[in-house]
């Protein structure tokens, strides 16, 4: 018992003594002027992308289409503001080619549900379709 305690004390003290040697990694290097300019240009391009998206949302036909779908212009503006930089750039790049709807997701979901119901009916878990006989 004393030997086990001594071993545990040794392991714990070794672990605690090594924690002083581990230093957190911090960025101690200088930032160059090119990095600052690049960051500012990225911020400006991000603002430009968001401004282009806002301009498209402010068009009358887009605003009326959003209202038909139950989304106010203010809500759409808040959603655009909440997008990340990459998402905003991707949305701006694909906004003209993107379909105005669910792009077939509803049909695919219905087919998947029908397939699952038929499959479970054939296996005998459900009895939804009377014309299908369960496998025995």
CSV table of N, CA and C in Angstrom, one decimal:
chain,number,residue,atom,x,y,z
A,1,UNK,N,0.8,-1.2,0.0
A,1,UNK,CA,0.0,0.0,0.0
A,1,UNK,C,0.9,1.3,0.0
A,2,UNK,N,1.9,1.2,0.8
A,2,UNK,CA,2.8,2.4,0.9
A,2,UNK,C,3.5,2.6,-0.4
A,3,UNK,N,3.9,1.4,-1.0
A,3,UNK,CA,4.6,1.5,-2.3
A,3,UNK,C,3.7,2.1,-3.4
A,4,UNK,N,2.4,1.7,-3.4
A,4,UNK,CA,1.5,2.3,-4.4
A,4,UNK,C,1.3,3.8,-4.2
A,5,UNK,N,1.2,4.2,-2.9
A,5,UNK,CA,1.0,5.6,-2.6
A,5,UNK,C,2.3,6.4,-3.1
A,6,UNK,N,3.4,5.8,-2.8
A,6,UNK,CA,4.7,6.4,-3.2
A,6,UNK,C,4.8,6.6,-4.8
A,7,UNK,N,4.3,5.5,-5.5
A,7,UNK,CA,4.3,5.6,-6.9
A,7,UNK,C,3.3,6.7,-7.5
A,8,UNK,N,2.2,6.7,-6.9
A,8,UNK,CA,1.2,7.7,-7.3
A,8,UNK,C,1.7,9.1,-7.0
A,9,UNK,N,2.3,9.3,-5.8
A,9,UNK,CA,2.9,10.7,-5.5
A,9,UNK,C,4.0,11.0,-6.5
A,10,UNK,N,4.8,10.1,-6.9
A,10,UNK,CA,5.9,10.3,-7.8
A,10,UNK,C,5.3,10.7,-9.2
A,11,UNK,N,4.3,10.0,-9.7
A,11,UNK,CA,3.7,10.3,-11.0
A,11,UNK,C,3.1,11.6,-11.0
A,12,UNK,N,2.3,11.9,-9.9
A,12,UNK,CA,1.6,13.2,-9.9
A,12,UNK,C,2.6,14.4,-9.8
A,13,UNK,N,3.6,14.2,-8.9
A,13,UNK,CA,4.6,15.3,-8.8
A,13,UNK,C,5.4,15.5,-10.1
A,14,UNK,N,5.7,14.4,-10.9
A,14,UNK,CA,6.3,14.5,-12.2
A,14,UNK,C,5.4,15.3,-13.1
A,15,UNK,N,4.2,14.9,-13.1
A,15,UNK,CA,3.2,15.6,-14.0
A,15,UNK,C,3.1,17.1,-13.7
A,16,UNK,N,3.1,17.4,-12.4
A,16,UNK,CA,2.9,18.8,-12.0
A,16,UNK,C,4.2,19.6,-12.3
A,17,UNK,N,5.4,18.9,-12.2
A,17,UNK,CA,6.6,19.7,-12.4
A,17,UNK,C,6.8,19.9,-13.9
A,18,UNK,N,6.2,19.1,-14.8
A,18,UNK,CA,6.3,19.4,-16.2
A,18,UNK,C,5.4,20.4,-16.7
A,19,UNK,N,4.4,20.7,-15.9
A,19,UNK,CA,3.4,21.8,-16.4
A,19,UNK,C,4.1,23.2,-16.4
A,20,UNK,N,5.1,23.4,-15.6
A,20,UNK,CA,5.8,24.6,-15.7
A,20,UNK,C,6.6,24.8,-16.9
A,21,UNK,N,7.0,23.7,-17.6
A,21,UNK,CA,7.8,23.8,-18.8
A,21,UNK,C,7.0,24.1,-20.0
A,22,UNK,N,5.7,23.7,-20.0
A,22,UNK,CA,4.9,23.9,-21.1
A,22,UNK,C,4.4,25.4,-21.2
A,23,UNK,N,4.8,26.0,-22.3
A,23,UNK,CA,4.4,27.4,-22.4
A,23,UNK,C,3.3,27.5,-23.5
A,24,UNK,N,2.3,28.3,-23.3
A,24,UNK,CA,1.3,28.5,-24.3
A,24,UNK,C,1.9,29.2,-25.5
A,25,UNK,N,1.4,28.7,-26.7
A,25,UNK,CA,1.9,29.3,-27.9
A,25,UNK,C,1.2,30.6,-28.2
A,26,UNK,N,2.0,31.7,-28.3
A,26,UNK,CA,1.5,33.0,-28.6
A,26,UNK,C,2.2,33.5,-29.8
A,27,UNK,N,1.6,34.4,-30.5
A,27,UNK,CA,2.2,35.0,-31.7
A,27,UNK,C,3.0,36.2,-31.2
A,28,UNK,N,4.3,36.0,-31.1
A,28,UNK,CA,5.2,37.0,-30.7
A,28,UNK,C,5.9,37.7,-31.8
A,29,UNK,N,5.5,37.5,-33.0
A,29,UNK,CA,6.2,38.1,-34.1
A,29,UNK,C,5.5,39.3,-34.5
A,30,UNK,N,6.2,40.2,-35.2
A,30,UNK,CA,5.6,41.4,-35.7
A,30,UNK,C,4.7,41.2,-36.9
A,31,UNK,N,3.8,42.1,-37.0
A,31,UNK,CA,2.9,42.1,-38.1
A,31,UNK,C,3.4,43.0,-39.2
A,32,UNK,N,3.5,42.6,-40.4
A,32,UNK,CA,4.1,43.4,-41.4
A,32,UNK,C,3.0,44.3,-42.0
A,33,UNK,N,3.4,45.4,-42.6
A,33,UNK,CA,2.5,46.3,-43.3
A,33,UNK,C,1.7,45.7,-44.4
A,34,UNK,N,2.3,44.7,-45.1
A,34,UNK,CA,1.6,44.0,-46.1
A,34,UNK,C,0.4,43.2,-45.5
A,35,UNK,N,0.6,42.6,-44.4
A,35,UNK,CA,-0.4,41.8,-43.7
A,35,UNK,C,-1.6,42.8,-43.3
A,36,UNK,N,-1.3,43.9,-42.8
A,36,UNK,CA,-2.3,44.9,-42.5
A,36,UNK,C,-3.1,45.4,-43.7
A,37,UNK,N,-2.4,45.7,-44.8
A,37,UNK,CA,-3.0,46.1,-46.0
A,37,UNK,C,-3.9,45.0,-46.6
A,38,UNK,N,-3.4,43.8,-46.5
A,38,UNK,CA,-4.2,42.7,-47.0
A,38,UNK,C,-5.4,42.5,-46.2
A,39,UNK,N,-5.3,42.6,-44.9
A,39,UNK,CA,-6.5,42.4,-44.0
A,39,UNK,C,-7.5,43.5,-44.3
A,40,UNK,N,-7.0,44.7,-44.5
A,40,UNK,CA,-8.0,45.8,-44.8
A,40,UNK,C,-8.6,45.7,-46.1
A,41,UNK,N,-7.9,45.2,-47.1
A,41,UNK,CA,-8.5,45.0,-48.4
A,41,UNK,C,-9.5,43.8,-48.4
A,42,UNK,N,-9.3,42.8,-47.5
A,42,UNK,CA,-10.2,41.7,-47.4
A,42,UNK,C,-11.5,42.3,-46.7
A,43,UNK,N,-11.3,43.2,-45.7
A,43,UNK,CA,-12.5,43.8,-45.1
A,43,UNK,C,-13.3,44.6,-46.0
A,44,UNK,N,-12.6,45.4,-46.9
A,44,UNK,CA,-13.2,46.2,-47.9
A,44,UNK,C,-14.0,45.4,-48.9
A,45,UNK,N,-13.4,44.2,-49.3
A,45,UNK,CA,-14.1,43.4,-50.3
A,45,UNK,C,-15.3,42.7,-49.7
A,46,UNK,N,-15.2,42.4,-48.4
A,46,UNK,CA,-16.3,41.8,-47.7
A,46,UNK,C,-17.4,42.8,-47.6
A,47,UNK,N,-17.1,44.0,-47.3
A,47,UNK,CA,-18.1,45.1,-47.2
A,47,UNK,C,-18.8,45.3,-48.6
A,48,UNK,N,-17.9,45.2,-49.7
A,48,UNK,CA,-18.4,45.3,-51.0
A,48,UNK,C,-19.4,44.2,-51.4
A,49,UNK,N,-19.0,43.0,-51.0
A,49,UNK,CA,-19.9,41.8,-51.2
A,49,UNK,C,-21.2,42.0,-50.5
A,50,UNK,N,-21.2,42.4,-49.3
A,50,UNK,CA,-22.4,42.6,-48.5
A,50,UNK,C,-23.3,43.7,-49.1
A,51,UNK,N,-22.6,44.8,-49.5
A,51,UNK,CA,-23.3,45.9,-50.2
A,51,UNK,C,-24.0,45.5,-51.4
A,52,UNK,N,-23.4,44.6,-52.2
A,52,UNK,CA,-24.0,44.1,-53.4
A,52,UNK,C,-25.2,43.2,-53.1
A,53,UNK,N,-25.1,42.4,-52.1
A,53,UNK,CA,-26.2,41.6,-51.6
A,53,UNK,C,-27.3,42.4,-51.1
A,54,UNK,N,-27.0,43.4,-50.4
A,54,UNK,CA,-28.1,44.3,-49.9
A,54,UNK,C,-28.8,45.1,-51.0
A,55,UNK,N,-28.0,45.5,-52.0
A,55,UNK,CA,-28.6,46.1,-53.2
A,55,UNK,C,-29.5,45.2,-53.9
A,56,UNK,N,-29.2,44.0,-54.0
A,56,UNK,CA,-30.1,43.0,-54.7
A,56,UNK,C,-31.3,42.8,-53.8
A,57,UNK,N,-31.2,42.8,-52.5
A,57,UNK,CA,-32.4,42.6,-51.7
A,57,UNK,C,-33.3,43.8,-51.7
A,58,UNK,N,-32.8,45.0,-52.0
A,58,UNK,CA,-33.6,46.2,-52.0
A,58,UNK,C,-34.3,46.4,-53.3
A,59,UNK,N,-34.1,45.5,-54.3
A,59,UNK,CA,-34.8,45.7,-55.5
A,59,UNK,C,-36.3,45.4,-55.3
A,60,UNK,N,-37.2,46.0,-56.0
A,60,UNK,CA,-38.6,45.8,-55.8
A,60,UNK,C,-39.1,44.4,-56.1
A,61,UNK,N,-38.6,43.8,-57.1
A,61,UNK,CA,-39.1,42.4,-57.5
A,61,UNK,C,-38.6,41.4,-56.4
A,62,UNK,N,-37.4,41.6,-55.9
A,62,UNK,CA,-36.9,40.7,-54.9
A,62,UNK,C,-37.6,40.9,-53.6
A,63,UNK,N,-37.9,42.1,-53.2
A,63,UNK,CA,-38.6,42.4,-52.0
A,63,UNK,C,-40.0,41.9,-52.0
A,64,UNK,N,-40.7,42.0,-53.2
A,64,UNK,CA,-42.1,41.4,-53.3
A,64,UNK,C,-42.0,39.9,-53.3
A,65,UNK,N,-41.0,39.3,-53.9
A,65,UNK,CA,-40.9,37.8,-53.8
A,65,UNK,C,-40.6,37.4,-52.4
A,66,UNK,N,-39.9,38.1,-51.6
A,66,UNK,CA,-39.6,37.8,-50.3
A,66,UNK,C,-40.9,37.9,-49.4
A,67,UNK,N,-41.6,39.0,-49.7
A,67,UNK,CA,-42.9,39.2,-48.9
A,67,UNK,C,-43.9,38.1,-49.2
A,68,UNK,N,-43.9,37.6,-50.5
A,68,UNK,CA,-44.8,36.4,-50.8
A,68,UNK,C,-44.4,35.2,-50.0
A,69,UNK,N,-43.2,35.0,-49.7
A,69,UNK,CA,-42.7,33.8,-49.0
A,69,UNK,C,-42.7,34.1,-47.5
A,70,UNK,N,-43.1,35.2,-47.1
A,70,UNK,CA,-43.3,35.5,-45.6
A,70,UNK,C,-42.0,36.0,-45.0
A,71,UNK,N,-41.1,36.5,-45.8
A,71,UNK,CA,-39.8,37.1,-45.2
A,71,UNK,C,-39.8,38.6,-45.4
A,72,UNK,N,-39.7,39.3,-44.4
A,72,UNK,CA,-39.6,40.8,-44.5
A,72,UNK,C,-38.2,41.2,-45.0
A,73,UNK,N,-38.1,42.4,-45.6
A,73,UNK,CA,-36.9,42.9,-46.1
A,73,UNK,C,-35.9,43.1,-44.9
A,74,UNK,N,-36.4,43.5,-43.8
A,74,UNK,CA,-35.5,43.7,-42.6
A,74,UNK,C,-34.9,42.3,-42.2
A,75,UNK,N,-35.7,41.3,-42.1
A,75,UNK,CA,-35.3,40.0,-41.8
A,75,UNK,C,-34.2,39.5,-42.7
A,76,UNK,N,-34.4,39.7,-44.0
A,76,UNK,CA,-33.5,39.3,-45.0
A,76,UNK,C,-32.2,40.0,-44.9
A,77,UNK,N,-32.2,41.3,-44.5
A,77,UNK,CA,-31.0,42.1,-44.3
A,77,UNK,C,-30.3,41.6,-43.1
A,78,UNK,N,-31.0,41.2,-42.0
A,78,UNK,CA,-30.3,40.7,-40.8
A,78,UNK,C,-29.7,39.3,-41.2
A,79,UNK,N,-30.3,38.5,-42.0
A,79,UNK,CA,-29.7,37.2,-42.4
A,79,UNK,C,-28.5,37.4,-43.2
A,80,UNK,N,-28.5,38.4,-44.1
A,80,UNK,CA,-27.3,38.7,-44.9
A,80,UNK,C,-26.2,39.2,-44.0
A,81,UNK,N,-26.5,40.0,-43.0
A,81,UNK,CA,-25.5,40.5,-42.1
A,81,UNK,C,-24.9,39.4,-41.2
A,82,UNK,N,-25.7,38.4,-41.0
A,82,UNK,CA,-25.2,37.3,-40.1
A,82,UNK,C,-24.4,36.2,-40.9
A,83,UNK,N,-24.3,36.3,-42.2
A,83,UNK,CA,-23.5,35.4,-43.0
A,83,UNK,C,-22.0,35.6,-42.8
A,84,UNK,N,-21.3,34.5,-42.8
A,84,UNK,CA,-19.8,34.6,-42.8
A,84,UNK,C,-19.3,35.2,-44.1
A,85,UNK,N,-18.1,35.6,-44.1
A,85,UNK,CA,-17.5,36.2,-45.3
A,85,UNK,C,-17.5,35.2,-46.5
A,86,UNK,N,-17.2,34.0,-46.2
A,86,UNK,CA,-17.2,33.0,-47.3
A,86,UNK,C,-18.6,32.7,-47.8
A,87,UNK,N,-19.6,32.6,-46.9
A,87,UNK,CA,-20.9,32.4,-47.3
A,87,UNK,C,-21.5,33.5,-48.1
A,88,UNK,N,-21.2,34.8,-47.7
A,88,UNK,CA,-21.6,35.9,-48.5
A,88,UNK,C,-21.1,35.9,-49.9
A,89,UNK,N,-19.8,35.6,-50.0
A,89,UNK,CA,-19.1,35.6,-51.3
A,89,UNK,C,-19.7,34.5,-52.2
A,90,UNK,N,-20.0,33.3,-51.6
A,90,UNK,CA,-20.6,32.2,-52.3
A,90,UNK,C,-22.0,32.5,-52.7
A,91,UNK,N,-22.8,33.2,-51.9
A,91,UNK,CA,-24.1,33.5,-52.2
A,91,UNK,C,-24.2,34.5,-53.3
A,92,UNK,N,-23.3,35.5,-53.3
A,92,UNK,CA,-23.2,36.5,-54.4
A,92,UNK,C,-22.8,35.8,-55.7
A,93,UNK,N,-21.9,34.9,-55.6
A,93,UNK,CA,-21.5,34.2,-56.9
A,93,UNK,C,-22.6,33.3,-57.5
A,94,UNK,N,-23.4,32.7,-56.6
A,94,UNK,CA,-24.4,31.8,-57.1
A,94,UNK,C,-25.8,32.3,-57.1
A,95,UNK,N,-26.0,33.6,-56.8
A,95,UNK,CA,-27.4,34.1,-56.7
A,95,UNK,C,-28.1,34.1,-58.0
A,96,UNK,N,-27.4,34.3,-59.1
A,96,UNK,CA,-28.1,34.4,-60.4
A,96,UNK,C,-28.5,33.0,-60.9
A,97,UNK,N,-27.7,32.0,-60.6
A,97,UNK,CA,-27.9,30.6,-61.1
A,97,UNK,C,-28.7,29.8,-60.1
A,98,UNK,N,-28.9,30.2,-58.9
A,98,UNK,CA,-29.6,29.4,-57.9
A,98,UNK,C,-31.1,29.3,-58.2
A,99,UNK,N,-31.6,28.1,-58.0
A,99,UNK,CA,-33.1,28.0,-58.3
A,99,UNK,C,-33.9,28.7,-57.2
A,100,UNK,N,-35.0,29.1,-57.6
A,100,UNK,CA,-35.9,29.9,-56.7
A,100,UNK,C,-36.9,28.9,-56.0
A,101,UNK,N,-36.3,28.0,-55.2
A,101,UNK,CA,-37.2,27.1,-54.5
A,101,UNK,C,-36.3,26.0,-53.8
A,102,UNK,N,-36.9,24.9,-53.5
A,102,UNK,CA,-36.2,23.9,-52.8
A,102,UNK,C,-35.3,23.0,-53.7
A,103,UNK,N,-35.4,23.2,-55.0
A,103,UNK,CA,-34.6,22.5,-56.0
A,103,UNK,C,-34.8,21.0,-55.9
A,104,UNK,N,-36.0,20.6,-55.7
A,104,UNK,CA,-36.3,19.1,-55.8
A,104,UNK,C,-36.1,18.4,-54.5
A,105,UNK,N,-35.8,19.1,-53.4
A,105,UNK,CA,-35.6,18.5,-52.1
A,105,UNK,C,-36.9,17.8,-51.6
A,106,UNK,N,-38.0,18.5,-51.8
A,106,UNK,CA,-39.3,18.0,-51.4
A,106,UNK,C,-39.6,16.7,-52.1
A,107,UNK,N,-39.4,16.6,-53.3
A,107,UNK,CA,-39.7,15.4,-54.1
A,107,UNK,C,-38.8,14.3,-53.6
A,108,UNK,N,-37.6,14.6,-53.5
A,108,UNK,CA,-36.6,13.6,-53.0
A,108,UNK,C,-37.0,13.1,-51.6
A,109,UNK,N,-37.4,13.9,-50.7
A,109,UNK,CA,-37.8,13.5,-49.4
A,109,UNK,C,-39.0,12.7,-49.4
A,110,UNK,N,-40.0,13.0,-50.3
A,110,UNK,CA,-41.2,12.2,-50.4
A,110,UNK,C,-40.9,10.8,-50.9
A,111,UNK,N,-40.0,10.7,-51.9
A,111,UNK,CA,-39.6,9.4,-52.4
A,111,UNK,C,-38.9,8.6,-51.4
A,112,UNK,N,-38.0,9.2,-50.6
A,112,UNK,CA,-37.3,8.5,-49.5
A,112,UNK,C,-38.3,8.0,-48.5
A,113,UNK,N,-39.3,8.8,-48.1
A,113,UNK,CA,-40.2,8.3,-47.1
A,113,UNK,C,-41.1,7.2,-47.6
A,114,UNK,N,-41.5,7.3,-48.9
A,114,UNK,CA,-42.3,6.2,-49.5
A,114,UNK,C,-41.5,4.9,-49.6
A,115,UNK,N,-40.2,5.0,-49.9
A,115,UNK,CA,-39.3,3.9,-50.0
A,115,UNK,C,-39.2,3.2,-48.6
A,116,UNK,N,-39.0,4.0,-47.6
A,116,UNK,CA,-38.9,3.5,-46.2
A,116,UNK,C,-40.1,2.8,-45.8
A,117,UNK,N,-41.3,3.4,-46.1
A,117,UNK,CA,-42.6,2.8,-45.7
A,117,UNK,C,-42.8,1.5,-46.4
A,118,UNK,N,-42.5,1.4,-47.7
A,118,UNK,CA,-42.6,0.2,-48.5
A,118,UNK,C,-41.7,-0.9,-48.0
A,119,UNK,N,-40.4,-0.5,-47.7
A,119,UNK,CA,-39.4,-1.4,-47.2
A,119,UNK,C,-39.8,-2.0,-45.8
A,120,UNK,N,-40.3,-1.1,-44.9
A,120,UNK,CA,-40.8,-1.6,-43.6
A,120,UNK,C,-42.0,-2.4,-43.7
A,121,UNK,N,-42.9,-2.2,-44.7
A,121,UNK,CA,-44.0,-3.0,-44.9
A,121,UNK,C,-43.7,-4.4,-45.4
A,122,UNK,N,-42.7,-4.5,-46.3
A,122,UNK,CA,-42.2,-5.8,-46.8
A,122,UNK,C,-41.5,-6.6,-45.7
A,123,UNK,N,-40.8,-5.9,-44.8
A,123,UNK,CA,-40.1,-6.6,-43.7
A,123,UNK,C,-41.1,-7.0,-42.6
A,124,UNK,N,-42.3,-6.5,-42.7
A,124,UNK,CA,-43.3,-6.9,-41.7
A,124,UNK,C,-43.4,-6.0,-40.5
A,125,UNK,N,-42.7,-4.9,-40.5
A,125,UNK,CA,-42.7,-4.0,-39.3
A,125,UNK,C,-44.0,-3.2,-39.3
A,126,UNK,N,-44.5,-2.8,-40.4
A,126,UNK,CA,-45.8,-2.1,-40.5
A,126,UNK,C,-46.7,-2.8,-41.4
A,127,UNK,N,-48.0,-2.3,-41.5
A,127,UNK,CA,-49.0,-2.8,-42.3
A,127,UNK,C,-49.7,-1.6,-43.0
A,128,UNK,N,-49.0,-0.8,-43.8
A,128,UNK,CA,-49.5,0.4,-44.4
A,128,UNK,C,-50.2,0.1,-45.7
A,129,UNK,N,-49.5,-0.7,-46.5
A,129,UNK,CA,-50.0,-1.0,-47.9
A,129,UNK,C,-50.5,-2.4,-47.9
A,130,UNK,N,-51.9,-2.6,-48.0
A,130,UNK,CA,-52.4,-4.0,-47.9
A,130,UNK,C,-52.0,-4.8,-49.1
A,131,UNK,N,-51.6,-4.3,-50.2
A,131,UNK,CA,-51.2,-5.1,-51.4
A,131,UNK,C,-49.8,-5.7,-51.3
A,132,UNK,N,-49.1,-5.3,-50.3
A,132,UNK,CA,-47.7,-5.8,-50.1
A,132,UNK,C,-47.8,-6.9,-49.0
A,133,UNK,N,-47.1,-8.0,-49.4
A,133,UNK,CA,-47.1,-9.1,-48.4
A,133,UNK,C,-45.7,-9.1,-47.7
A,134,UNK,N,-45.8,-9.3,-46.4
A,134,UNK,CA,-44.5,-9.3,-45.7
A,134,UNK,C,-43.7,-10.5,-46.0
A,135,UNK,N,-42.4,-10.4,-46.0
A,135,UNK,CA,-41.5,-11.5,-46.2
A,135,UNK,C,-41.5,-12.3,-44.9
A,136,UNK,N,-41.5,-13.6,-45.1
A,136,UNK,CA,-41.5,-14.5,-43.9
A,136,UNK,C,-40.2,-15.3,-43.8
